[in-house]
PDB file of C-alpha atoms in Angstrom:
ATOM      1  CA  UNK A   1     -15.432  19.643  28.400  1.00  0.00           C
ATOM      2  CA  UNK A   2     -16.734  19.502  31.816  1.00  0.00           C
ATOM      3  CA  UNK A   3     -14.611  17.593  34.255  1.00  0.00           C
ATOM      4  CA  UNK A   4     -16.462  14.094  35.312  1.00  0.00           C
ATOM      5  CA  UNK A   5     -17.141  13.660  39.325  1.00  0.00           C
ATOM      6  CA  UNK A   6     -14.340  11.473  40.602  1.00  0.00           C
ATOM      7  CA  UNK A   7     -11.977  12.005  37.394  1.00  0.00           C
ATOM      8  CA  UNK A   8      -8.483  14.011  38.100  1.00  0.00           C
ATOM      9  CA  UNK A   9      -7.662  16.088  35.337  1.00  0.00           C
ATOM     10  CA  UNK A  10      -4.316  13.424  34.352  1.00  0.00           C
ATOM     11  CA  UNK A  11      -7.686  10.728  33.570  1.00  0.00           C
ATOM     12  CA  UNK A  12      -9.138  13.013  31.527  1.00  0.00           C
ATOM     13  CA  UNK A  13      -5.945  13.980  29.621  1.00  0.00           C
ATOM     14  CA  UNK A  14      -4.905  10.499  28.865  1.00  0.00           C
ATOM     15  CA  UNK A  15      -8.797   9.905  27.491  1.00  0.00           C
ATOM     16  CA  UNK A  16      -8.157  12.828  24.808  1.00  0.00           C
ATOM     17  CA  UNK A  17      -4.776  11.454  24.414  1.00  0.00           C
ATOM     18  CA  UNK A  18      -5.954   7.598  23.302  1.00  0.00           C
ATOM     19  CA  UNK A  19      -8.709   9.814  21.418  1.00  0.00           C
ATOM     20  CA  UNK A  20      -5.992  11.838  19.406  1.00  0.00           C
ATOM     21  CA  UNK A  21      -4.291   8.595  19.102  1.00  0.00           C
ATOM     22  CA  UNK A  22      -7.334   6.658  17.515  1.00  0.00           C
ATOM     23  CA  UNK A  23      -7.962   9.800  14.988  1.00  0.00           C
ATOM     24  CA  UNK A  24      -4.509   8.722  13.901  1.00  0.00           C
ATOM     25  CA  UNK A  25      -4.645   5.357  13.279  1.00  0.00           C
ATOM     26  CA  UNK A  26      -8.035   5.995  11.450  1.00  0.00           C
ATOM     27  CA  UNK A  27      -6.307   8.183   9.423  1.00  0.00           C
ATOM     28  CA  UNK A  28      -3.553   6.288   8.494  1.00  0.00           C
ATOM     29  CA  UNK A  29      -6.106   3.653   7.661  1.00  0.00           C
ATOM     30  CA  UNK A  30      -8.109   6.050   5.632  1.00  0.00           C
ATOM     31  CA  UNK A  31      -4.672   7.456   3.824  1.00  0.00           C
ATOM     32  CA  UNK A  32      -2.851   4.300   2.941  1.00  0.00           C
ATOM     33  CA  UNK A  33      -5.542   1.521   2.440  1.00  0.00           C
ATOM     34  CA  UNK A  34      -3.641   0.245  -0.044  1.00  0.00           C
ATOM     35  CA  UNK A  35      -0.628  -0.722   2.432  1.00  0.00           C
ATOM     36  CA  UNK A  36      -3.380  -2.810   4.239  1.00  0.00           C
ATOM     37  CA  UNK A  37      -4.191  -4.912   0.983  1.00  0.00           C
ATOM     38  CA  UNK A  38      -0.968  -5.099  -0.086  1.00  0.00           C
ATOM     39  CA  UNK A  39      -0.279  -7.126   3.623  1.00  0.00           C
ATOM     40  CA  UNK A  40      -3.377  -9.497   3.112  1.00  0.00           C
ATOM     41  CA  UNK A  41      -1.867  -9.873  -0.371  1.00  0.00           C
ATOM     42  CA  UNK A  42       0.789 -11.397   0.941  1.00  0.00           C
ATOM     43  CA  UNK A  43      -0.881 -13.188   3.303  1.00  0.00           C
ATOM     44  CA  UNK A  44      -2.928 -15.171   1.195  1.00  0.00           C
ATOM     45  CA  UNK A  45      -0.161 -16.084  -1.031  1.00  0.00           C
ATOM     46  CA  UNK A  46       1.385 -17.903   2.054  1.00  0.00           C
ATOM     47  CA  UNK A  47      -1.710 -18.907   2.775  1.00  0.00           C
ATOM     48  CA  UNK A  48      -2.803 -20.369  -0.069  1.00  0.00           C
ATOM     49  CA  UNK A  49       0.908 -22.028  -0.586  1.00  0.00           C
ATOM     50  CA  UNK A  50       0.673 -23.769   3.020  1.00  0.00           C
ATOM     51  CA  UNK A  51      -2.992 -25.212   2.232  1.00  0.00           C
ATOM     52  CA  UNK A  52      -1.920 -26.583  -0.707  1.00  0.00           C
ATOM     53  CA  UNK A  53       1.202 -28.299   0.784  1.00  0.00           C
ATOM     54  CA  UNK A  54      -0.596 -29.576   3.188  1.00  0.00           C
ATOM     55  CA  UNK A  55      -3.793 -30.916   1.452  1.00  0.00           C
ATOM     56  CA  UNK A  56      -0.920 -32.387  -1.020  1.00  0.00           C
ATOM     57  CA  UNK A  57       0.841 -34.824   1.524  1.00  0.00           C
ATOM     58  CA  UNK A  58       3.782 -36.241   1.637  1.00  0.00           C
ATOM     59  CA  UNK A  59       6.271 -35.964  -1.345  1.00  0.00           C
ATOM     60  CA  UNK A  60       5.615 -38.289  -4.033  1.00  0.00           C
ATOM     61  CA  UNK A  61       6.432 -38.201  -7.541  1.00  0.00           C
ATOM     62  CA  UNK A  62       2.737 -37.591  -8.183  1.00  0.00           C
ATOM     63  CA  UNK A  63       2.218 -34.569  -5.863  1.00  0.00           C
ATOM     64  CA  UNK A  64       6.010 -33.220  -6.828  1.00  0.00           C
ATOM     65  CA  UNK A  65       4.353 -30.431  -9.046  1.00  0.00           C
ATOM     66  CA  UNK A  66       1.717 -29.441  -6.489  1.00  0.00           C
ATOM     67  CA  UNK A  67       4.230 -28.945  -3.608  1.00  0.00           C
ATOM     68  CA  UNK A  68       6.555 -26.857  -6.301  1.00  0.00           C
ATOM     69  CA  UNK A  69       3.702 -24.801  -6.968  1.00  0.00           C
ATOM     70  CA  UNK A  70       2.830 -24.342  -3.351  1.00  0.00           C
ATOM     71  CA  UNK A  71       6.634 -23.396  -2.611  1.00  0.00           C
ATOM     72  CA  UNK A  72       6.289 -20.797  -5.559  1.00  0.00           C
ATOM     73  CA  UNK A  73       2.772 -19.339  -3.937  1.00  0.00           C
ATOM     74  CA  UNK A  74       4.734 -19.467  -0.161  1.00  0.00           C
ATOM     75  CA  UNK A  75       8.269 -18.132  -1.271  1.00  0.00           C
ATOM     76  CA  UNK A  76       5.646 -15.270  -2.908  1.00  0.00           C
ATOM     77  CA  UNK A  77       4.266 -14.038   0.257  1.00  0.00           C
ATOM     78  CA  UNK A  78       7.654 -14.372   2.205  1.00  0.00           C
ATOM     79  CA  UNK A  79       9.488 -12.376  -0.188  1.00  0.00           C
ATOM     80  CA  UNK A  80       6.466  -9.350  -0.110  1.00  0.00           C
ATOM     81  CA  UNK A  81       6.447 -10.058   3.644  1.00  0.00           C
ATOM     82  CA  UNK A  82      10.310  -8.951   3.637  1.00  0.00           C
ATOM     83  CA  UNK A  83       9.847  -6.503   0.751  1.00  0.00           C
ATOM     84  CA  UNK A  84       7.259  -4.451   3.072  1.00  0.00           C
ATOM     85  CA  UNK A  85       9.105  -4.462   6.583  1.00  0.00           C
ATOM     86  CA  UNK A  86      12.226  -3.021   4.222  1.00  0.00           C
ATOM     87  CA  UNK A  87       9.704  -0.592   3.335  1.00  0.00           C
ATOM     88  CA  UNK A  88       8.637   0.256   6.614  1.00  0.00           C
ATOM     89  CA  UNK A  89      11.655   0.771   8.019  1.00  0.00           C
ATOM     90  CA  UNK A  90      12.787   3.130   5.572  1.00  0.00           C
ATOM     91  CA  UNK A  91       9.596   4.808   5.910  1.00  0.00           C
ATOM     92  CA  UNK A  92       9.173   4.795   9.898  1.00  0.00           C
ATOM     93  CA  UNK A  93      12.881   6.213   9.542  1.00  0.00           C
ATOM     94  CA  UNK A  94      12.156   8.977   6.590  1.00  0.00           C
ATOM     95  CA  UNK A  95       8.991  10.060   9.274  1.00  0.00           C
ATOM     96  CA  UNK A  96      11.518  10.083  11.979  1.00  0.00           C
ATOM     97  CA  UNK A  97      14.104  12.277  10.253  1.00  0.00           C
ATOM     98  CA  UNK A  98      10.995  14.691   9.051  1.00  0.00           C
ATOM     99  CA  UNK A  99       9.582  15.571  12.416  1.00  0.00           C
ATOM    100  CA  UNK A 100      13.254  15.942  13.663  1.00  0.00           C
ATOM    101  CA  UNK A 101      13.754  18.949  11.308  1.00  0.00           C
ATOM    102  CA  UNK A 102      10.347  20.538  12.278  1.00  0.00           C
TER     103      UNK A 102
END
């Protein structure tokens, strides 16, 4: 790759760098889609939980169900919320240990 007028060759490295480092993320993406719909699963469980405690209003009798079943849809995407960052920590340290023994 021909060097650019006005670029010093540390610009240039650090362009290939954020390069290499983009071709990794995409990978990633591209190798473990499912991790990505397994966080927006979560997601809209809280989601969905907090709408419907909201739109419900204050505790009543009447709306007693609907804010139980909007703490059941919440308390769902809080415990796959902690339930992944477990699971990336164990995998962030298994990687880690890996490309220590290389």
């Amino acid at each position: 790759m021909p060097r650019e007028l006005g670029q010093s060759s540390t610009a240039i490295e650090k362009q290939s760098a954020d390069r290499d480092t983009v071709g990794k993320v995409k990978r990633f993406l591209e190798t473990y889609t499912w991790v990505l719909y397994v966080i927006a699963f979560a997601l809209v469980h809280f989601v969905i939980g907090y709408g419907l405690d909201v739109w419900a209003g204050p505790m009543t009798p009447e709306t007693q169900l609907l804010h139980e079943i909007s703490g059941i849809f919440m308390a769902v995407g809080i415990i796959l919320g902690f339930v992944l960052v477990v699971i990336g920590i164990i995998w962030a340290v298994l990687v880690y240990k890996e490309s220590r023994i290389r």
